[in-house]
Amino acid sequence: MTAPARARALHTRAGRNEFFGRALAHPIRTILIVYAATRLLAVLAMWVAATWFQTPAGVGHLDPGVGDILRLWDAQWYRRIAVDGYPLPLPRDGDTGEITYSAWAFFPLFPMIVRGLMALGLDFTVAAVALNLVLGAVGAVLIWAISRKAVHAAPQAHRDRLALLATCLWCLYPATGILVMPYSEPLALVLTAATILLVMDRRYWWAAAVVIPLGFTRAVAPAVGIVVLVHLVARMGGDLRRLRTEFRGQWAGLITLCMAVAVSAVSWPVVVGLRTGRATAFYEVQAVWGQRPEKGPFVQWLTWAWGLHGVFGIALVAGCLGAYVVLVAGRHGRWLPLEVRAWAYAYPLYLFAVVRPITSMWRFLVLDFPLAALVASVAMRTSTGGPIVGHWRRRVLMLALPLVVGMFWWTATLLTYVPWGASPP
């Protein structure tokens, strides 16, 4: 069948069913095609942002382009690390003597891998973007592999279809434009998803080996620890007497995994302390950017909400968190494996507990891939979480269009840089 004939066939129910049947029969190919198409869309959004929204003052010349967008924000810090390493002694403000902004706030694994690619003669931006495009594709396939597993999940006859759609919707999440940038999100996604998948497959030694480098990529090990804990409880079925029989022959790997998660949670702060000679150096540099975990969990968000709208602001934040928790626990979340639901709880709640209110939250939520699975279920199934509805394609289209608009909005609003006032991506 020729290409025009295929296009005409999509106007018929039979043609659409055949098209989606082929997509479902070759899920990895479908995911990679959707991933590639959405990356092109992200680059187009960057071109639009560079052409019509990026001020020349933010890039230092009169003709901003996509290359300038790729080099903004945290990409500059990762470039410094890849090229020059970390500064010693710990940088301080020349006037006040206080600890100031420095590369020590950024985790080392991503820029070190890029440095290895640069040894082949590649420019930093080229090496970083090429690496992230590959990692993003791997991450998308891992999201699909996790979502389609039926372990510790409610029965779902259309699991494969939901998993495929969830992955495609994740590719359209507005902040996934960051997968084209020299940022650490793609590497963190691959390591996080691989760890969760290995835990679900009970391959604890491999999970331990993957979670250690995660500690040098992003500070998400505490949330991964919750996933491991929930997995163990699920295997025991709530009966402590099953500890001896359920984990026979796996205790060494399991204990190693738990230790690896603990090490991963503190590894980079400890290394920073040892290298700089100041035990709290990592947290002090983070504090320059406004991170204040010592104030207590959720305090910065509640303070921000109170200052913005008083009691109504706090009620709004609490309501959003509560609605999310109910959505994960409800009928649209039960088709997901328990470990995935644990991540859906642990990661965003961990973010709200320790990260200050900042526009970068949109980017951080790229790792909350279960959210796409929840949206896929809402789009495809009845309000009671029942069978697939006949008009699910129209529902998905209605979701996809605002997501595409959101990608352009996110890119034009947050990826661009204005020296006198801008919000970080």
Short mmCIF file of C-alpha atoms in Angstrom, two decimals:
data_model
loop_
_atom_site.label_atom_id
_atom_site.label_comp_id
_atom_site.label_asym_id
_atom_site.label_seq_id
_atom_site.Cartn_x
_atom_site.Cartn_y
_atom_site.Cartn_z
CA MET A 1 0.00 0.00 0.00
CA THR A 2 1.34 3.43 -0.95
CA ALA A 3 1.76 6.25 1.57
CA PRO A 4 -1.27 8.23 0.25
CA ALA A 5 -3.37 5.08 0.44
CA ARG A 6 -2.31 4.51 4.04
CA ALA A 7 -3.23 8.10 4.87
CA ARG A 8 -6.69 7.63 3.31
CA ALA A 9 -7.13 4.37 5.21
CA LEU A 10 -6.77 6.24 8.51
CA HIS A 11 -10.08 7.96 7.76
CA THR A 12 -11.88 4.62 8.17
CA ARG A 13 -12.44 2.67 11.39
CA ALA A 14 -10.88 -0.45 9.89
CA GLY A 15 -7.82 1.51 8.77
CA ARG A 16 -7.36 3.07 12.19
CA ASN A 17 -7.73 -0.30 13.89
CA GLU A 18 -5.12 -1.79 11.58
CA PHE A 19 -2.74 1.12 12.18
CA PHE A 20 -2.99 0.91 15.96
CA GLY A 21 -2.81 -2.87 15.78
CA ARG A 22 0.55 -2.64 14.01
CA ALA A 23 1.74 -0.09 16.56
CA LEU A 24 0.78 -2.41 19.41
CA ALA A 25 2.38 -5.42 17.70
CA HIS A 26 5.75 -3.61 17.55
CA PRO A 27 5.80 -1.55 20.76
CA ILE A 28 9.51 -0.75 20.93
CA ARG A 29 9.54 0.43 17.32
CA THR A 30 6.45 2.53 18.01
CA ILE A 31 8.01 4.06 21.11
CA LEU A 32 11.22 4.95 19.29
CA ILE A 33 9.27 6.55 16.43
CA VAL A 34 7.16 8.60 18.85
CA TYR A 35 10.27 9.50 20.85
CA ALA A 36 12.10 10.67 17.72
CA ALA A 37 9.09 12.68 16.54
CA THR A 38 8.67 14.39 19.90
CA ARG A 39 12.39 15.20 20.06
CA LEU A 40 12.04 16.92 16.68
CA LEU A 41 9.07 18.76 18.13
CA ALA A 42 11.20 19.81 21.11
CA VAL A 43 13.92 21.14 18.78
CA LEU A 44 11.26 23.03 16.80
CA ALA A 45 10.04 24.56 20.06
CA MET A 46 13.62 25.62 20.81
CA TRP A 47 13.92 27.23 17.39
CA VAL A 48 10.69 29.15 17.99
CA ALA A 49 11.93 30.20 21.43
CA ALA A 50 15.32 31.27 20.10
CA THR A 51 13.84 33.17 17.16
CA TRP A 52 10.98 35.02 18.83
CA PHE A 53 11.47 34.86 22.60
CA GLN A 54 15.20 34.79 23.43
CA THR A 55 16.61 38.27 23.98
CA PRO A 56 20.09 38.89 22.49
CA ALA A 57 21.25 40.13 25.90
CA GLY A 58 20.84 36.61 27.25
CA VAL A 59 23.20 35.01 24.73
CA GLY A 60 25.64 37.82 23.98
CA HIS A 61 24.92 38.32 20.28
CA LEU A 62 22.15 39.56 18.00
CA ASP A 63 21.07 36.31 16.36
CA PRO A 64 20.04 33.69 18.98
CA GLY A 65 19.69 30.14 17.71
CA VAL A 66 18.96 26.65 18.94
CA GLY A 67 22.62 26.19 19.83
CA ASP A 68 22.38 29.13 22.23
CA ILE A 69 19.34 27.61 23.94
CA LEU A 70 21.23 24.34 24.38
CA ARG A 71 24.06 26.12 26.20
CA LEU A 72 21.94 28.03 28.75
CA TRP A 73 21.23 27.47 32.43
CA ASP A 74 22.66 24.31 34.05
CA ALA A 75 24.30 23.31 30.77
CA GLN A 76 26.93 25.95 31.51
CA TRP A 77 27.74 24.36 34.85
CA TYR A 78 27.96 20.86 33.40
CA ARG A 79 30.28 22.20 30.71
CA ARG A 80 32.56 23.70 33.37
CA ILE A 81 32.70 20.38 35.19
CA ALA A 82 33.41 18.41 32.01
CA VAL A 83 36.13 20.81 30.89
CA ASP A 84 37.68 22.09 34.13
CA GLY A 85 36.48 19.75 36.87
CA TYR A 86 35.43 20.96 40.31
CA PRO A 87 37.03 24.07 41.83
CA LEU A 88 39.31 23.94 44.86
CA PRO A 89 39.26 25.53 47.33
CA LEU A 90 35.53 25.95 47.80
CA PRO A 91 34.59 29.22 46.01
CA ARG A 92 33.57 32.13 48.23
CA ASP A 93 32.15 35.56 47.55
CA GLY A 94 34.97 38.09 47.19
CA ASP A 95 33.15 40.74 49.22
CA THR A 96 31.44 38.80 52.00
CA GLY A 97 33.63 35.72 52.24
CA GLU A 98 30.50 33.55 52.24
CA ILE A 99 30.26 30.35 50.22
CA THR A 100 28.91 31.19 46.78
CA TYR A 101 27.58 29.46 43.66
CA SER A 102 29.85 26.70 42.40
CA ALA A 103 29.93 23.46 40.44
CA TRP A 104 29.89 21.45 43.68
CA ALA A 105 26.08 21.65 43.70
CA PHE A 106 25.97 19.46 40.57
CA PHE A 107 26.41 15.70 40.54
CA PRO A 108 29.42 14.39 38.59
CA LEU A 109 28.46 11.27 36.63
CA PHE A 110 26.77 12.96 33.67
CA PRO A 111 29.53 15.52 32.96
CA MET A 112 32.21 12.86 33.47
CA ILE A 113 30.60 10.60 30.85
CA VAL A 114 30.41 13.59 28.51
CA ARG A 115 34.09 14.28 29.19
CA GLY A 116 34.83 10.74 28.02
CA LEU A 117 32.94 11.40 24.78
CA MET A 118 34.79 14.68 24.35
CA ALA A 119 38.02 12.67 24.28
CA LEU A 120 36.82 11.49 20.85
CA GLY A 121 37.08 15.08 19.62
CA LEU A 122 33.45 16.06 20.14
CA ASP A 123 32.36 19.47 21.39
CA PHE A 124 30.70 19.43 24.82
CA THR A 125 27.25 20.38 23.52
CA VAL A 126 27.37 17.84 20.68
CA ALA A 127 28.55 15.06 22.99
CA ALA A 128 26.02 15.88 25.72
CA VAL A 129 23.03 16.18 23.38
CA ALA A 130 23.93 12.98 21.51
CA LEU A 131 24.32 11.11 24.79
CA ASN A 132 21.02 12.39 26.14
CA LEU A 133 19.10 11.55 22.98
CA VAL A 134 20.22 7.94 23.33
CA LEU A 135 19.59 7.85 27.08
CA GLY A 136 16.14 9.35 26.61
CA ALA A 137 15.23 6.62 24.13
CA VAL A 138 16.46 3.94 26.52
CA GLY A 139 14.51 5.58 29.32
CA ALA A 140 11.30 5.57 27.26
CA VAL A 141 11.66 1.84 26.54
CA LEU A 142 12.29 1.17 30.24
CA ILE A 143 9.13 3.09 31.18
CA TRP A 144 7.16 0.86 28.82
CA ALA A 145 8.81 -2.29 30.20
CA ILE A 146 7.96 -1.30 33.77
CA SER A 147 4.38 -0.26 33.03
CA ARG A 148 3.47 -3.49 31.23
CA LYS A 149 4.49 -5.76 34.11
CA ALA A 150 1.61 -7.40 35.96
CA VAL A 151 3.50 -8.19 39.17
CA HIS A 152 1.82 -6.82 42.32
CA ALA A 153 -0.86 -5.17 40.15
CA ALA A 154 -4.59 -5.52 39.59
CA PRO A 155 -5.63 -7.59 36.55
CA GLN A 156 -5.88 -5.52 33.36
CA ALA A 157 -6.75 -7.07 30.01
CA HIS A 158 -5.44 -4.06 28.08
CA ARG A 159 -2.20 -3.65 30.01
CA ASP A 160 0.05 -3.64 26.92
CA ARG A 161 -2.06 -0.97 25.23
CA LEU A 162 -2.12 1.20 28.36
CA ALA A 163 1.64 0.82 28.83
CA LEU A 164 2.34 1.83 25.24
CA LEU A 165 0.07 4.87 25.40
CA ALA A 166 1.51 5.88 28.78
CA THR A 167 5.01 5.90 27.32
CA CYS A 168 3.91 7.92 24.29
CA LEU A 169 2.15 10.47 26.50
CA TRP A 170 5.27 10.72 28.66
CA CYS A 171 7.23 11.62 25.51
CA LEU A 172 4.82 14.55 25.07
CA TYR A 173 5.18 15.87 28.62
CA PRO A 174 6.17 19.54 28.10
CA ALA A 175 9.36 19.40 30.16
CA THR A 176 10.74 16.39 28.25
CA GLY A 177 12.33 19.00 26.03
CA ILE A 178 15.07 18.76 28.66
CA LEU A 179 16.03 15.38 27.14
CA VAL A 180 17.60 17.34 24.28
CA MET A 181 19.54 19.61 26.65
CA PRO A 182 22.92 18.93 28.33
CA TYR A 183 21.17 18.05 31.61
CA SER A 184 21.35 14.98 33.85
CA GLU A 185 17.64 14.05 33.66
CA PRO A 186 18.01 11.38 30.91
CA LEU A 187 20.78 9.58 32.81
CA ALA A 188 18.82 9.81 36.06
CA LEU A 189 15.74 8.44 34.29
CA VAL A 190 17.60 5.42 32.92
CA LEU A 191 19.24 4.58 36.25
CA THR A 192 16.04 5.08 38.23
CA ALA A 193 13.82 3.09 35.87
CA ALA A 194 16.44 0.34 35.56
CA THR A 195 16.71 0.07 39.34
CA ILE A 196 12.93 -0.22 39.77
CA LEU A 197 12.69 -2.79 36.96
CA LEU A 198 15.50 -4.89 38.44
CA VAL A 199 13.89 -4.76 41.89
CA MET A 200 10.58 -5.92 40.40
CA ASP A 201 12.44 -8.78 38.67
CA ARG A 202 14.11 -9.65 42.03
CA ARG A 203 17.57 -9.15 40.55
CA TYR A 204 18.88 -7.48 43.67
CA TRP A 205 22.59 -7.67 42.90
CA TRP A 206 22.10 -5.87 39.59
CA ALA A 207 19.80 -3.32 41.23
CA ALA A 208 22.51 -2.59 43.80
CA ALA A 209 25.04 -2.10 41.01
CA VAL A 210 22.75 0.41 39.25
CA VAL A 211 21.63 2.39 42.30
CA ILE A 212 25.21 3.32 43.27
CA PRO A 213 25.88 5.43 40.14
CA LEU A 214 22.42 6.95 40.61
CA GLY A 215 23.82 8.53 43.77
CA PHE A 216 26.32 10.41 41.61
CA THR A 217 23.61 11.54 39.17
CA ARG A 218 20.63 12.84 41.15
CA ALA A 219 19.56 12.93 44.80
CA VAL A 220 16.66 10.49 44.47
CA ALA A 221 17.96 7.47 46.40
CA PRO A 222 15.66 8.09 49.42
CA ALA A 223 12.62 7.74 47.14
CA VAL A 224 14.12 4.58 45.60
CA GLY A 225 14.53 3.25 49.14
CA ILE A 226 10.77 3.54 49.64
CA VAL A 227 10.24 1.48 46.47
CA VAL A 228 12.55 -1.24 47.79
CA LEU A 229 10.76 -1.26 51.15
CA VAL A 230 7.32 -1.54 49.52
CA HIS A 231 8.62 -4.35 47.31
CA LEU A 232 9.81 -6.30 50.34
CA VAL A 233 6.51 -5.83 52.16
CA ALA A 234 4.61 -6.94 49.05
CA ARG A 235 6.69 -10.09 48.75
CA MET A 236 6.01 -10.94 52.38
CA GLY A 237 2.31 -10.36 51.91
CA GLY A 238 2.25 -8.52 55.22
CA ASP A 239 3.36 -11.67 57.08
CA LEU A 240 6.74 -11.36 58.82
CA ARG A 241 6.87 -15.13 59.21
CA ARG A 242 7.47 -15.39 55.47
CA LEU A 243 10.81 -13.58 55.74
CA ARG A 244 12.75 -16.81 56.09
CA THR A 245 11.07 -18.72 53.27
CA GLU A 246 10.28 -15.95 50.76
CA PHE A 247 13.84 -14.64 50.49
CA ARG A 248 15.73 -17.92 50.75
CA GLY A 249 18.89 -17.69 48.65
CA GLN A 250 18.43 -13.94 48.08
CA TRP A 251 19.43 -12.48 51.43
CA ALA A 252 22.94 -11.49 50.36
CA GLY A 253 21.70 -9.60 47.31
CA LEU A 254 18.86 -8.03 49.26
CA ILE A 255 21.09 -6.78 52.06
CA THR A 256 23.59 -5.49 49.51
CA LEU A 257 20.81 -3.60 47.73
CA CYS A 258 19.62 -1.96 50.95
CA MET A 259 23.18 -0.94 51.80
CA ALA A 260 23.70 0.35 48.26
CA VAL A 261 20.59 2.54 48.51
CA ALA A 262 21.85 3.99 51.79
CA VAL A 263 25.29 4.65 50.31
CA SER A 264 23.75 6.19 47.20
CA ALA A 265 21.75 8.63 49.31
CA VAL A 266 24.85 10.17 50.92
CA SER A 267 27.69 9.37 48.52
CA TRP A 268 28.04 12.71 46.71
CA PRO A 269 27.61 14.94 49.79
CA VAL A 270 30.27 12.85 51.54
CA VAL A 271 32.64 13.09 48.57
CA VAL A 272 32.14 16.87 48.41
CA GLY A 273 32.88 17.12 52.11
CA LEU A 274 36.06 15.08 51.79
CA ARG A 275 37.31 16.94 48.71
CA THR A 276 36.66 20.43 50.09
CA GLY A 277 37.57 19.71 53.70
CA ARG A 278 34.17 20.97 54.85
CA ALA A 279 31.68 18.26 55.87
CA THR A 280 28.57 20.28 55.03
CA ALA A 281 29.93 21.86 51.84
CA PHE A 282 27.38 20.28 49.49
CA TYR A 283 24.43 21.49 51.53
CA GLU A 284 25.94 24.95 51.98
CA VAL A 285 26.38 25.35 48.23
CA GLN A 286 22.82 24.10 47.71
CA ALA A 287 21.64 26.70 50.23
CA VAL A 288 23.07 29.45 48.01
CA TRP A 289 20.46 28.36 45.44
CA GLY A 290 17.76 28.55 48.10
CA GLN A 291 17.54 24.91 49.17
CA ARG A 292 16.92 24.72 52.93
CA PRO A 293 16.17 21.09 53.90
CA GLU A 294 17.12 21.84 57.50
CA LYS A 295 13.91 23.86 57.84
CA GLY A 296 11.94 20.64 57.72
CA PRO A 297 9.86 18.75 55.15
CA PHE A 298 7.27 20.73 53.19
CA VAL A 299 8.03 23.91 55.17
CA GLN A 300 9.24 25.93 52.18
CA TRP A 301 6.18 25.02 50.13
CA LEU A 302 3.77 25.77 52.96
CA THR A 303 5.52 29.07 53.67
CA TRP A 304 5.32 29.99 49.99
CA ALA A 305 1.64 29.03 49.81
CA TRP A 306 0.82 31.01 52.97
CA GLY A 307 2.65 34.08 51.72
CA LEU A 308 0.86 33.88 48.38
CA HIS A 309 -2.74 33.22 49.38
CA GLY A 310 -2.83 32.53 53.11
CA VAL A 311 -5.05 29.67 54.24
CA PHE A 312 -6.42 29.27 50.72
CA GLY A 313 -2.88 28.77 49.37
CA ILE A 314 -2.12 26.05 51.90
CA ALA A 315 -5.47 24.39 51.21
CA LEU A 316 -4.73 24.48 47.47
CA VAL A 317 -1.32 22.82 47.87
CA ALA A 318 -2.73 20.23 50.26
CA GLY A 319 -5.66 19.63 47.92
CA CYS A 320 -3.41 19.05 44.91
CA LEU A 321 -1.25 16.60 46.85
CA GLY A 322 -4.32 14.85 48.21
CA ALA A 323 -5.92 14.55 44.78
CA TYR A 324 -2.72 13.06 43.39
CA VAL A 325 -2.50 10.52 46.22
CA VAL A 326 -6.13 9.50 45.68
CA LEU A 327 -5.57 9.19 41.91
CA VAL A 328 -2.59 6.85 42.39
CA ALA A 329 -4.45 4.77 44.97
CA GLY A 330 -7.68 4.69 42.98
CA ARG A 331 -9.00 2.65 40.10
CA HIS A 332 -6.77 4.35 37.53
CA GLY A 333 -3.61 3.50 39.46
CA ARG A 334 -4.31 -0.07 40.50
CA TRP A 335 -3.35 -1.52 37.12
CA LEU A 336 0.23 -0.39 37.77
CA PRO A 337 2.70 -2.58 39.68
CA LEU A 338 2.86 -1.76 43.38
CA GLU A 339 6.51 -0.73 43.04
CA VAL A 340 5.57 1.80 40.36
CA ARG A 341 2.81 3.19 42.56
CA ALA A 342 5.31 3.43 45.40
CA TRP A 343 7.57 5.52 43.15
CA ALA A 344 4.56 7.61 42.12
CA TYR A 345 4.07 8.43 45.80
CA ALA A 346 7.64 8.61 47.04
CA TYR A 347 9.31 10.72 44.37
CA PRO A 348 6.94 13.73 44.10
CA LEU A 349 6.33 13.78 47.85
CA TYR A 350 10.10 13.69 48.36
CA LEU A 351 10.44 16.64 45.98
CA PHE A 352 7.80 18.64 47.83
CA ALA A 353 9.47 17.77 51.11
CA VAL A 354 13.00 18.93 50.27
CA VAL A 355 12.88 21.18 47.17
CA ARG A 356 11.89 24.82 47.44
CA PRO A 357 9.07 26.21 45.28
CA ILE A 358 10.74 26.75 41.92
CA THR A 359 9.83 26.50 38.25
CA SER A 360 12.37 23.67 37.90
CA MET A 361 9.72 21.40 39.45
CA TRP A 362 8.27 20.95 35.94
CA ARG A 363 11.61 19.46 34.91
CA PHE A 364 12.03 17.38 38.05
CA LEU A 365 8.66 15.75 37.39
CA VAL A 366 10.02 14.22 34.18
CA LEU A 367 11.09 11.35 36.46
CA ASP A 368 7.52 10.93 37.73
CA PHE A 369 6.69 8.69 34.78
CA PRO A 370 3.78 6.92 36.56
CA LEU A 371 1.85 10.16 36.10
CA ALA A 372 1.70 9.45 32.36
CA ALA A 373 0.31 5.99 33.12
CA LEU A 374 -2.45 7.51 35.24
CA VAL A 375 -3.32 9.97 32.47
CA ALA A 376 -3.34 7.13 29.92
CA SER A 377 -5.81 5.21 32.06
CA VAL A 378 -8.08 8.24 32.47
CA ALA A 379 -7.98 8.81 28.71
CA MET A 380 -8.65 5.23 27.63
CA ARG A 381 -10.93 3.79 30.30
CA THR A 382 -14.30 4.60 31.81
CA SER A 383 -14.57 6.83 34.87
CA THR A 384 -14.88 3.69 37.00
CA GLY A 385 -11.60 2.34 35.66
CA GLY A 386 -13.49 -0.20 33.57
CA PRO A 387 -13.00 -1.37 29.97
CA ILE A 388 -11.41 0.65 27.18
CA VAL A 389 -13.91 3.14 25.77
CA GLY A 390 -14.62 3.18 22.05
CA HIS A 391 -13.72 6.84 21.59
CA TRP A 392 -10.38 6.67 23.41
CA ARG A 393 -8.50 7.97 20.36
CA ARG A 394 -10.41 11.27 20.47
CA ARG A 395 -9.68 11.53 24.16
CA VAL A 396 -5.98 10.98 23.57
CA LEU A 397 -5.95 13.60 20.81
CA MET A 398 -7.63 16.08 23.15
CA LEU A 399 -4.83 15.40 25.64
CA ALA A 400 -2.01 15.48 23.10
CA LEU A 401 -2.83 18.92 21.71
CA PRO A 402 -2.49 20.82 25.03
CA LEU A 403 0.66 18.82 25.79
CA VAL A 404 2.20 20.00 22.51
CA VAL A 405 1.18 23.58 23.30
CA GLY A 406 2.65 23.08 26.77
CA MET A 407 5.98 22.00 25.30
CA PHE A 408 6.20 25.23 23.30
CA TRP A 409 5.11 27.27 26.33
CA TRP A 410 7.64 25.59 28.63
CA THR A 411 10.46 26.06 26.12
CA ALA A 412 9.68 29.70 25.32
CA THR A 413 9.03 30.66 28.93
CA LEU A 414 11.60 28.72 30.93
CA LEU A 415 14.43 27.67 28.60
CA THR A 416 15.05 31.22 27.41
CA TYR A 417 17.25 33.47 29.53
CA VAL A 418 16.88 37.15 30.35
CA PRO A 419 19.74 38.57 32.48
CA TRP A 420 17.50 40.94 34.43
CA GLY A 421 14.91 38.34 35.41
CA ALA A 422 14.17 34.79 34.36
CA SER A 423 12.78 31.59 35.86
CA PRO A 424 14.97 28.47 35.55
CA PRO A 425 13.82 25.37 33.65
#
